[in-house]
CSV table of C-alpha atoms and ligand atoms in Angstrom, one decimal:
chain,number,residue,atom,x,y,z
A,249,UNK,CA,-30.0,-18.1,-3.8
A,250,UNK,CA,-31.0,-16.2,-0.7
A,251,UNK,CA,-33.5,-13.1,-1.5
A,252,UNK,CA,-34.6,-11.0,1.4
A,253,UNK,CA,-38.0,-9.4,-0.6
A,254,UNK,CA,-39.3,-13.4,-0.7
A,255,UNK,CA,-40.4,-15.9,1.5
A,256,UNK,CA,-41.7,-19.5,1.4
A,257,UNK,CA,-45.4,-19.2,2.3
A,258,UNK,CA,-44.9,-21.5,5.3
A,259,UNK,CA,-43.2,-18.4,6.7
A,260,UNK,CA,-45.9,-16.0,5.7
A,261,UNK,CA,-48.0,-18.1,7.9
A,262,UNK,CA,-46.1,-17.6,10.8
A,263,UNK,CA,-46.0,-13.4,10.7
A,264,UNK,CA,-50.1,-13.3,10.9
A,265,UNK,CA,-53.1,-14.5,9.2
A,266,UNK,CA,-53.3,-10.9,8.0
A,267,UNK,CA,-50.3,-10.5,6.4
A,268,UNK,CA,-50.8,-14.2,4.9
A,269,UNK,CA,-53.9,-12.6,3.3
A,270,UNK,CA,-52.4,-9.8,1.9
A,271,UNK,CA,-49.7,-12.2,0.5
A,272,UNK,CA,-52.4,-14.3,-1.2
A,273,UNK,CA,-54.3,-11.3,-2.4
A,274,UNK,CA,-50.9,-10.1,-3.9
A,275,UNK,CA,-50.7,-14.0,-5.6
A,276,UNK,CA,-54.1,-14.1,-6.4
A,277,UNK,CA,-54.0,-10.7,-8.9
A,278,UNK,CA,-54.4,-11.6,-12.5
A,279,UNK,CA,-51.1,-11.7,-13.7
A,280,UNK,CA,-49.1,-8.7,-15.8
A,281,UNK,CA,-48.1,-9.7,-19.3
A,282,UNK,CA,-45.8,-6.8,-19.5
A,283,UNK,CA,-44.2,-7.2,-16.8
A,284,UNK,CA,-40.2,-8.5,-16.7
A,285,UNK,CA,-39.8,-12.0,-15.8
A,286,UNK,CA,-38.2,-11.0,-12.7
A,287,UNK,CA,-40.2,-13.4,-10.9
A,288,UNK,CA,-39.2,-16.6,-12.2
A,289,UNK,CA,-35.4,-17.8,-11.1
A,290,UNK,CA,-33.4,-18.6,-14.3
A,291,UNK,CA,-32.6,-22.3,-15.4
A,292,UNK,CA,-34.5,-23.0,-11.8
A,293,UNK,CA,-36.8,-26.2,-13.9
A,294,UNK,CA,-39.8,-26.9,-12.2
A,295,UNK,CA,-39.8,-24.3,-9.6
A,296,UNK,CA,-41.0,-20.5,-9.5
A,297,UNK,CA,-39.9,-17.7,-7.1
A,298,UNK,CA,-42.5,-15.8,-6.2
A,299,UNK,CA,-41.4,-11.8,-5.4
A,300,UNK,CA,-43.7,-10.7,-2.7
A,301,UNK,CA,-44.2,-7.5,-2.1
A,302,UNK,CA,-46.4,-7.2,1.3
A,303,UNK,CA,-47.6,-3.8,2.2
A,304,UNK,CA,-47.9,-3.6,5.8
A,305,UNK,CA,-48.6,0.2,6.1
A,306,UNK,CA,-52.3,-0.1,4.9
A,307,UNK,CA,-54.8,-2.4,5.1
A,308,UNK,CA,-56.6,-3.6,1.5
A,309,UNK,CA,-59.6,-5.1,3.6
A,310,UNK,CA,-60.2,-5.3,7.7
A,311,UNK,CA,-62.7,-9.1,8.8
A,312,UNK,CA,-64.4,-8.6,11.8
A,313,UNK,CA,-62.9,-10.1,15.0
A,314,UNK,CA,-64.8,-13.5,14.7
A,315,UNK,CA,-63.0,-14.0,11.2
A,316,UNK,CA,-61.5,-17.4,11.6
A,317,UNK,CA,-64.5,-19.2,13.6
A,318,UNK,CA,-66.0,-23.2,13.9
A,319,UNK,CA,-68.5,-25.4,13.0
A,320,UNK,CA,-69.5,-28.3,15.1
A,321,UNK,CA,-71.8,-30.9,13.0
A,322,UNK,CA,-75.1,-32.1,15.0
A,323,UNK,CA,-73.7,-35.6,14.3
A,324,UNK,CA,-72.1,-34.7,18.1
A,325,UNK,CA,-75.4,-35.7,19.3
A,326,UNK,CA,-75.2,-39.2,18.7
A,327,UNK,CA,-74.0,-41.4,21.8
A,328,UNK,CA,-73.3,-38.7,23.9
A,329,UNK,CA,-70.3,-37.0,22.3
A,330,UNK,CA,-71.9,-33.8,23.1
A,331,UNK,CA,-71.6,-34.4,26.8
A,332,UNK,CA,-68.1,-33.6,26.2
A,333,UNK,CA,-69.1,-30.4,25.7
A,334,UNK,CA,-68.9,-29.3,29.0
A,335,UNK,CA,-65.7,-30.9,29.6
A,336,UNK,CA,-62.6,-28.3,31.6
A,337,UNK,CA,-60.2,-28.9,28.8
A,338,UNK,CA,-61.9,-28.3,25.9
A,339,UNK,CA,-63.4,-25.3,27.3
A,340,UNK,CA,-60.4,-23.8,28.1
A,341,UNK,CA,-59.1,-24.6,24.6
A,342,UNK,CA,-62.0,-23.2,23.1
A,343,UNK,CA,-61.6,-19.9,25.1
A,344,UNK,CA,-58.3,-19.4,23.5
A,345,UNK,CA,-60.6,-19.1,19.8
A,346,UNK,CA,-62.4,-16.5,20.9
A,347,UNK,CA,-63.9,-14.0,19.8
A,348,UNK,CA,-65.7,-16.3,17.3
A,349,UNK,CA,-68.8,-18.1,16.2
A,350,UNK,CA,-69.8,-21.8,16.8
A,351,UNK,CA,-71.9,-22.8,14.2
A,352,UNK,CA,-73.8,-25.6,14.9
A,353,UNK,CA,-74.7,-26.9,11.4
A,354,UNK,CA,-74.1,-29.4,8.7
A,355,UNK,CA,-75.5,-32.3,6.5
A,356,UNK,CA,-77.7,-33.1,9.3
A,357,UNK,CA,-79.0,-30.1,10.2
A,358,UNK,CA,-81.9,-31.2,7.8
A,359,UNK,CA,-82.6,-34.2,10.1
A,360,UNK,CA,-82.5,-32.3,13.8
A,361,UNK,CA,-85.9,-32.4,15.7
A,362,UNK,CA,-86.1,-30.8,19.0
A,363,UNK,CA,-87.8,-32.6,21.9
A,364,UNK,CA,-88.2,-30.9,24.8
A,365,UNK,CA,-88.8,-33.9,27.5
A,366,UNK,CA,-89.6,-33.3,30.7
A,367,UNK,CA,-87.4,-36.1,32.2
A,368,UNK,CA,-84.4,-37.1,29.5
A,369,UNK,CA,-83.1,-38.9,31.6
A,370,UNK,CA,-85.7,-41.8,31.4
A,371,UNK,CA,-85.2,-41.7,27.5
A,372,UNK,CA,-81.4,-42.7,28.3
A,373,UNK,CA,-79.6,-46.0,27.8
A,374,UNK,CA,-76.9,-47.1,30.1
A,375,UNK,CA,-74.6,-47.7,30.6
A,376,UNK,CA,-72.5,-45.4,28.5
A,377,UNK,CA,-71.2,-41.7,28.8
A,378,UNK,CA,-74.7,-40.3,29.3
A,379,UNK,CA,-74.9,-43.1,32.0
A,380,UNK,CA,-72.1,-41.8,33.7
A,381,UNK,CA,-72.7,-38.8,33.1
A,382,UNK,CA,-76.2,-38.6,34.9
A,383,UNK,CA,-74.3,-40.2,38.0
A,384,UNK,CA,-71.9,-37.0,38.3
A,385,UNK,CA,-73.3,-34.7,36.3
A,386,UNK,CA,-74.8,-33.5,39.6
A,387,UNK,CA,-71.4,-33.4,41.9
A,388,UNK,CA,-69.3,-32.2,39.1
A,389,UNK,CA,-66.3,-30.3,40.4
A,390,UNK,CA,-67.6,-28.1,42.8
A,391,UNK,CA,-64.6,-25.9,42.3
A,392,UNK,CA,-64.5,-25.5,38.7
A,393,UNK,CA,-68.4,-24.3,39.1
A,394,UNK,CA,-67.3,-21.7,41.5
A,395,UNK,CA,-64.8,-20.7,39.0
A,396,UNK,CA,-66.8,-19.3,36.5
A,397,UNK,CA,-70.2,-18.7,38.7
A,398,UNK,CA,-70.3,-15.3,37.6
A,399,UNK,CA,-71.4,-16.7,34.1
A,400,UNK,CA,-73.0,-19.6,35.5
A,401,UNK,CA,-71.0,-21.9,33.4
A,402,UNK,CA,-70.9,-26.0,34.1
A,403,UNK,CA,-68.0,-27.4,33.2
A,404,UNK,CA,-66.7,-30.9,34.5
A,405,UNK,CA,-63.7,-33.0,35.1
A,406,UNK,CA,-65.1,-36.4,33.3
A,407,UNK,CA,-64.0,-39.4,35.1
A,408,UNK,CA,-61.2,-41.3,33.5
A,409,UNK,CA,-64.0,-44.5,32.9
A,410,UNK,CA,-66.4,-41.7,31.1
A,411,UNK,CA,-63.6,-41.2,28.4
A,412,UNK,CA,-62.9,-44.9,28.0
A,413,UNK,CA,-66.5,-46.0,27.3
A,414,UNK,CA,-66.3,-43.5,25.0
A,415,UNK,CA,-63.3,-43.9,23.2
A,416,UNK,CA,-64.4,-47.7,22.6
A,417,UNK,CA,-68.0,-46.1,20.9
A,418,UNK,CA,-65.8,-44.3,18.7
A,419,UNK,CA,-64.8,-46.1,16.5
A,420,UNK,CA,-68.0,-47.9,15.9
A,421,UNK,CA,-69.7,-44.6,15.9
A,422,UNK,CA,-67.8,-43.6,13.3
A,423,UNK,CA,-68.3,-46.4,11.2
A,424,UNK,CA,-72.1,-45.4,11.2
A,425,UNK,CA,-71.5,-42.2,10.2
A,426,UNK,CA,-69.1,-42.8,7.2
A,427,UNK,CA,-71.5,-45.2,5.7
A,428,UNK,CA,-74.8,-42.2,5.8
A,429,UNK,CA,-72.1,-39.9,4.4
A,430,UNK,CA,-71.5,-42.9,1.5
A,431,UNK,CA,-74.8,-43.8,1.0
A,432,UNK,CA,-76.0,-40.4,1.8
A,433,UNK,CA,-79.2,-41.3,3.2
A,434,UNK,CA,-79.1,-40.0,6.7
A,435,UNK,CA,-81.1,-40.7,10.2
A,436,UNK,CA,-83.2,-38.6,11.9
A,437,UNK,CA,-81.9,-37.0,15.2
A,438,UNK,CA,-83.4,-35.9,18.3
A,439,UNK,CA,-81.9,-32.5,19.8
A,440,UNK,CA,-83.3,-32.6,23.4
A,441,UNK,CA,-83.9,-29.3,25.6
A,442,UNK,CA,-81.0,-31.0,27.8
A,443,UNK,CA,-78.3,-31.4,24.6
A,444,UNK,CA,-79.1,-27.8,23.6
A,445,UNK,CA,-78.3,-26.7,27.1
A,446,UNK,CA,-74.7,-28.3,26.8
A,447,UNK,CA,-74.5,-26.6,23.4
A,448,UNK,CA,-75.3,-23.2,24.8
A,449,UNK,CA,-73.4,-23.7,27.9
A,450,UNK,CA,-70.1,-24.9,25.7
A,451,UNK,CA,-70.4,-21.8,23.6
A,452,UNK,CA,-71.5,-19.3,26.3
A,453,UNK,CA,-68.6,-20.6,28.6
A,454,UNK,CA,-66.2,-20.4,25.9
A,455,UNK,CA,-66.8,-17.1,24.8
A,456,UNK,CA,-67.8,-18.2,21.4
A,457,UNK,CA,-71.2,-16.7,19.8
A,458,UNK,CA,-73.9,-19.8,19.2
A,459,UNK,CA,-75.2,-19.5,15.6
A,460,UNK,CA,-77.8,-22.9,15.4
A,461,UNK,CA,-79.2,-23.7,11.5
A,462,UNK,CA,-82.9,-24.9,12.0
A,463,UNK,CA,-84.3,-27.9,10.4
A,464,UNK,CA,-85.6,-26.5,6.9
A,465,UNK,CA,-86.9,-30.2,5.3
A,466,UNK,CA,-90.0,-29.5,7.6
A,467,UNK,CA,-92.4,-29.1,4.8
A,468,UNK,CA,-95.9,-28.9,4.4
A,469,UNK,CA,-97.7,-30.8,1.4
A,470,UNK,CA,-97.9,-27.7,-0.6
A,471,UNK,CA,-93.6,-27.6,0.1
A,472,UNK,CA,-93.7,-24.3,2.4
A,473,UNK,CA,-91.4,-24.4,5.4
A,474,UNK,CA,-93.3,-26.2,8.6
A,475,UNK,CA,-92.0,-24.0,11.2
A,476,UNK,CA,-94.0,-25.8,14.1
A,477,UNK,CA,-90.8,-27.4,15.6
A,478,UNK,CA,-88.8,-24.6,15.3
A,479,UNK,CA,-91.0,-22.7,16.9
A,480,UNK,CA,-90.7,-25.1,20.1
A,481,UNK,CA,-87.2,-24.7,20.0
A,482,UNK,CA,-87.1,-20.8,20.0
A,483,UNK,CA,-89.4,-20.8,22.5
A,484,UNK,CA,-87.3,-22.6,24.7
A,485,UNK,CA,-84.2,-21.5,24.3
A,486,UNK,CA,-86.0,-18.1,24.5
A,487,UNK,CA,-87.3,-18.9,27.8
A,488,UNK,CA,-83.9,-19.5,29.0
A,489,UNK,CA,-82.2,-16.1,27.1
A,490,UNK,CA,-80.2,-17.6,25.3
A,491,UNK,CA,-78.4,-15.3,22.7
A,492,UNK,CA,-78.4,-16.8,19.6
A,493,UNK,CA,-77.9,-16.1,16.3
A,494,UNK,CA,-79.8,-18.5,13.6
A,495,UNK,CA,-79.8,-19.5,9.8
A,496,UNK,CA,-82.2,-22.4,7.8
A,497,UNK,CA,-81.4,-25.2,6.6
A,498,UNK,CA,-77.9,-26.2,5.0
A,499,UNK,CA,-76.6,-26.3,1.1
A,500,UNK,CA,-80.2,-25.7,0.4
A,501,UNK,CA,-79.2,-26.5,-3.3
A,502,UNK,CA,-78.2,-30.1,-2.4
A,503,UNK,CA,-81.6,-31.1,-1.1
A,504,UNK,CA,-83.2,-33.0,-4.4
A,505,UNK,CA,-79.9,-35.8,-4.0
A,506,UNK,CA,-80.4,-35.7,-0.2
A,507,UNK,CA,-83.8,-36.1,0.0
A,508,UNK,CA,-85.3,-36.3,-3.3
A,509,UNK,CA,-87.1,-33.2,-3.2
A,510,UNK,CA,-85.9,-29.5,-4.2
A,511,UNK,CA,-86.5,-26.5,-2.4
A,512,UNK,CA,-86.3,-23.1,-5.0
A,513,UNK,CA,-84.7,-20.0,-4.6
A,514,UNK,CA,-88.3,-18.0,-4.0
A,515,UNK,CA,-89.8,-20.7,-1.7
A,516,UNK,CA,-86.7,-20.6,0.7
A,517,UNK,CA,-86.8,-17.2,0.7
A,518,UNK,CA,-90.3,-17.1,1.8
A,519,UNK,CA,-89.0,-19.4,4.9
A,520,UNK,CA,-86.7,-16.9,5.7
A,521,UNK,CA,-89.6,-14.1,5.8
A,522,UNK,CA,-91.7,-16.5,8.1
A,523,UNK,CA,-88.8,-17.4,9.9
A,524,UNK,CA,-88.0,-13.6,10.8
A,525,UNK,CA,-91.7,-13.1,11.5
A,526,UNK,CA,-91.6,-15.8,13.9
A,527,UNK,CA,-88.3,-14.3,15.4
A,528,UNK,CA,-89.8,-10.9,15.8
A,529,UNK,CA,-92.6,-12.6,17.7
A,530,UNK,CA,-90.3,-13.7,20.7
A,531,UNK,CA,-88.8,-10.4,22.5
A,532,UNK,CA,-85.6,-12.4,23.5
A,533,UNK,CA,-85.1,-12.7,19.2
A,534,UNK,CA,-86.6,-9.4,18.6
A,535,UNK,CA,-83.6,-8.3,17.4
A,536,UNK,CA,-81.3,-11.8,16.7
A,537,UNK,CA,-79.3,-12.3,13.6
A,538,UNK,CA,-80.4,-14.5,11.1
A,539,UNK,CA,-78.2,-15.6,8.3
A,540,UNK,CA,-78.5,-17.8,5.0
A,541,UNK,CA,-79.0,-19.0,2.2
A,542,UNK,CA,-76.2,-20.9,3.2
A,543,UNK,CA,-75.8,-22.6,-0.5
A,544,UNK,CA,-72.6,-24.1,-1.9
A,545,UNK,CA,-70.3,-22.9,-3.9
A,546,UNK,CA,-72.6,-20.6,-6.3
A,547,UNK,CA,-72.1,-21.5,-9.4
A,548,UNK,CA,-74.1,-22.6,-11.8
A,549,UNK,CA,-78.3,-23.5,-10.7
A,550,UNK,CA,-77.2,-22.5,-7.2
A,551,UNK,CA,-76.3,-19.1,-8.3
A,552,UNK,CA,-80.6,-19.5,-9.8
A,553,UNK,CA,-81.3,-20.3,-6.3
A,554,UNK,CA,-79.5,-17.4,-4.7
A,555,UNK,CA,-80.8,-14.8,-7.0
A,556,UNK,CA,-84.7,-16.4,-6.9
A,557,UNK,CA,-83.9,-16.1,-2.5
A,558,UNK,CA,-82.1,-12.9,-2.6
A,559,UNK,CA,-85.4,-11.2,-4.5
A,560,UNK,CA,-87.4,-12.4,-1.5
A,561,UNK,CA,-85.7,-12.4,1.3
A,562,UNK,CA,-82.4,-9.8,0.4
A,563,UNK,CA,-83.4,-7.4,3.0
A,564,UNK,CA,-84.6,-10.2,5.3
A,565,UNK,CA,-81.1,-11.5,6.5
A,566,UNK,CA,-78.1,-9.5,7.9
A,567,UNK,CA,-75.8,-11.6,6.0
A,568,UNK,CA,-75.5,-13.7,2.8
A,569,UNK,CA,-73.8,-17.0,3.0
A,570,UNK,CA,-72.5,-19.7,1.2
A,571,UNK,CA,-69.7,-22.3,2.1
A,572,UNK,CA,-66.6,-23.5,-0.2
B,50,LIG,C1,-87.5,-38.1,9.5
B,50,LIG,O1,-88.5,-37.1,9.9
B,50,LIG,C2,-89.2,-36.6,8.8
B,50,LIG,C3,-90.1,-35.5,9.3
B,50,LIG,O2,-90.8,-35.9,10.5
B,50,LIG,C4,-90.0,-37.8,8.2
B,50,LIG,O3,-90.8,-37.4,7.1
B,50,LIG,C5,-89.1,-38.9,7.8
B,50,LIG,O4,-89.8,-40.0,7.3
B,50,LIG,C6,-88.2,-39.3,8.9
B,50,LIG,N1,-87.1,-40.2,8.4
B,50,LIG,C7,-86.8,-41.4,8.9
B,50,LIG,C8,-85.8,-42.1,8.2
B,50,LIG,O5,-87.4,-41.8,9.9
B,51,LIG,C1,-96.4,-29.3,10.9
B,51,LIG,O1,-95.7,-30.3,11.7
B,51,LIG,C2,-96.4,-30.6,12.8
B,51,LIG,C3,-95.5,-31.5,13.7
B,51,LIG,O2,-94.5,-32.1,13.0
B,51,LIG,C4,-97.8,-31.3,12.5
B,51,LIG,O3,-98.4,-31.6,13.7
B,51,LIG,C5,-98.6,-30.3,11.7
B,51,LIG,O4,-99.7,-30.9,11.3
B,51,LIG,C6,-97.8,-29.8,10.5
B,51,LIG,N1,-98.5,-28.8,9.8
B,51,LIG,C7,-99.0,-28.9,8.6
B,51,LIG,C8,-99.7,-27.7,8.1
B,51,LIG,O5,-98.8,-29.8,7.9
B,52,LIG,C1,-99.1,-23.8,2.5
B,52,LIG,O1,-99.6,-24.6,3.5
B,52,LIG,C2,-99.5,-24.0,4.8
B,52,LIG,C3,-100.0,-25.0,5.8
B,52,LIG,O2,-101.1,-25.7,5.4
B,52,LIG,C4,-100.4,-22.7,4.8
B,52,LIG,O3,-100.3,-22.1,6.1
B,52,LIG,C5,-99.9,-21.8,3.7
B,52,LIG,O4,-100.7,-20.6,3.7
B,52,LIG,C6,-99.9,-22.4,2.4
B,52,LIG,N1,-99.2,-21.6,1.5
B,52,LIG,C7,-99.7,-21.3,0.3
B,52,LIG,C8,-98.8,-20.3,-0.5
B,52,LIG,O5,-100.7,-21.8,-0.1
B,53,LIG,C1,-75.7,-11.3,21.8
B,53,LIG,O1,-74.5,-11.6,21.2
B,53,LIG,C2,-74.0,-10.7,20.3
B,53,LIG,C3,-72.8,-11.2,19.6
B,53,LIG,O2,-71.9,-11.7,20.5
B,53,LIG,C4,-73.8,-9.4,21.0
B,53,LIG,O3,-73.3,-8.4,20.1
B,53,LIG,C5,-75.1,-8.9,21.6
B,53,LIG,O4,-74.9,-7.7,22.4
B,53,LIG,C6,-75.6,-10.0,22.6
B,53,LIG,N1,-77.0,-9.6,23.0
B,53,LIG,C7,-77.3,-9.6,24.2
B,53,LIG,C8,-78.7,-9.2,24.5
B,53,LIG,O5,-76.5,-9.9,25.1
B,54,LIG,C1,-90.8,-22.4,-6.3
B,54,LIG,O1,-91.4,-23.5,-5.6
B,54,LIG,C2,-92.8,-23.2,-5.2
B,54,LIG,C3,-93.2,-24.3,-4.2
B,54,LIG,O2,-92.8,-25.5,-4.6
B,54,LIG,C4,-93.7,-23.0,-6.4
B,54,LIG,O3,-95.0,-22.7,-6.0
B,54,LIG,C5,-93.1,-21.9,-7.3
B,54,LIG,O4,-93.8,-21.9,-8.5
B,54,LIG,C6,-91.6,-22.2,-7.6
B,54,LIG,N1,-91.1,-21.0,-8.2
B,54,LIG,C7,-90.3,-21.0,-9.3
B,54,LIG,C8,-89.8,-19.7,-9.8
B,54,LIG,O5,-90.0,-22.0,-9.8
């Protein structure tokens, strides 16, 4: 039975993420005892119609441009995924997101040290993608450079032989990282000047705004935040201007299973005060955006850890977060 007010939400999804929003708002009300059961379709067992009733006149609430964003996981690092970084297509894809953020967090952002070597490429195995890599990394494209030299961006056309070594890493690679995500016990990494470069140049290239979650399992015995690598790192990328926004640590409430030591509300807050001391420091961060607590859901002892940060550090960070 055709209605022209309703629509399956499939559909909804095609006019806009905004109106989509407003639809699930509409869904999302708490329900009206009183009203007529208009809504449900007669003798229709097992299914409901849903009436919709989408105002498109006015908005109910208006997200910033960077709304829907990404989130790239530091896992990238390993093997020289993150060389891919710089690589025409997925630039050009990525370009087509933005405005938006690139977060560069996730489980192992609590195992990330920076190492700024003066010659990576000693420190590299071959032959693999970073092999290859170092080979043409110097003679990429000349043409796609001159593309984008106003914004000094470096992207590449990967040889066909790059993408097959690394396609046969894959799944191996993969395999490694499913079993620390089991077993959750997961390996240091080591975020060189050179792999931070690709990130920046990925995001900067892309249009999309860098926000990079710093290591915050650096503890000192009496468990405050050991900012000493951090410090290296925003230094660097300070040296080279790079606009960044920045947070600490992620799911700060999950740290006593992932490493067997917790991390309270207070104490993190107290990072986040050092942190933004540290930040004010270094003219190019003067002024950056720092963001956290980054907890899970909050419910329950995270929403202790969330009040106990929010006492210290509330007027510390320009915005509150948590993930779903
Ligand atoms: C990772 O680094 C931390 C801090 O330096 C250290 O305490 C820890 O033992 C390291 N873990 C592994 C598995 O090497
Ligand atoms: C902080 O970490 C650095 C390097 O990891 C170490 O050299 C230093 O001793 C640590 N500071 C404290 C107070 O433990
Ligand atoms: C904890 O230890 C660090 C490094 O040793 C020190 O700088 C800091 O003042 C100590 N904090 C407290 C509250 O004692
Ligand atoms: C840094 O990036 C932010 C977000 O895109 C922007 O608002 C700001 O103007 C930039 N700062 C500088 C110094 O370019
Ligand atoms: C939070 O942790 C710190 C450091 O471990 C500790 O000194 C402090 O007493 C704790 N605060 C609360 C409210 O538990």
């Amino acid at each position: 039975m055709p209605c022209p007010r309703c629509c399956p939400p499939g559909l909804l999804a095609l006019v806009g993420p905004g109106l989509a929003l407003l639809a699930q708002l509409a869904l999302a009300s708490p329900p009206d005892r009183r009203a007529p059961p208009a809504a449900a379709a007669p003798g229709a067992k097992g299914r409901t119609l849903v009436l919709l009733d989408v105002n498109t006149k006015s908005a109910v609430r208006v997200t910033g441009d960077s709304f829907l964003s990404l989130q790239l996981d530091p896992s990238i690092i390993h093997d020289g995924w993150i060389d891919f970084l710089s690589s025409r297509r997925l630039v050009t894809l990525a370009r087509g997101l933005a405005p938006a953020f690139l977060r560069f967090a996730g489980k192992r952002t609590d195992f990330l040290h920076f190492q700024n070597l003066k010659n990576p490429a000693k420190s590299r195995g071959g032959p693999g993608p970073d092999y290859y890599l170092k080979n043409y990394e110097d003679d990429i494209v000349r043409s796609d450079i001159a593309l984008d030299k106003q914004k000094g961006c470096k992207i590449a056309q990967h040889p066909d032989i790059m993408l097959e070594l690394q396609r046969e890493k894959a799944a191996q690679m993969h395999l490694v990282l499913l079993k620390e995500q089991f077993s959750n016990t997961y390996s240091n990494l080591t975020l060189t000047a050179r792999s931070l470069d690709k990130l920046y140049n990925f995001a900067d290239c892309s249009g999309l705004h860098l926000i990079f979650a710093l290591n915050a399992l650096r503890r000192n015995p009496n468990n405050s935040w050991n900012s000493s690598n951090a410090l290296s790192l925003l230094k660097y990328s300070a040296g080279k201007k790079y606009n960044i926004s920045w947070e600490l640590g992620n799911e700060p409430n999950n740290y006593r299973t992932l490493m067997g030591r917790s991390v309270n509300g207070s104490q993190l807050g107290k990072d986040y005060v050092q942190l933004r001391s540290l930040l004010q420091l270094i003219r190019t961060y003067s002024r950056a955006s720092l963001y956290g607590p980054n907890i899970g859901r909050p419910r329950k002892n995270v929403i202790a850890l969330l009040e106990g940060f929010m006492k210290v550090a509330g007027s510390t960070v320009d915005a509150v977060t948590w993930q779903q």
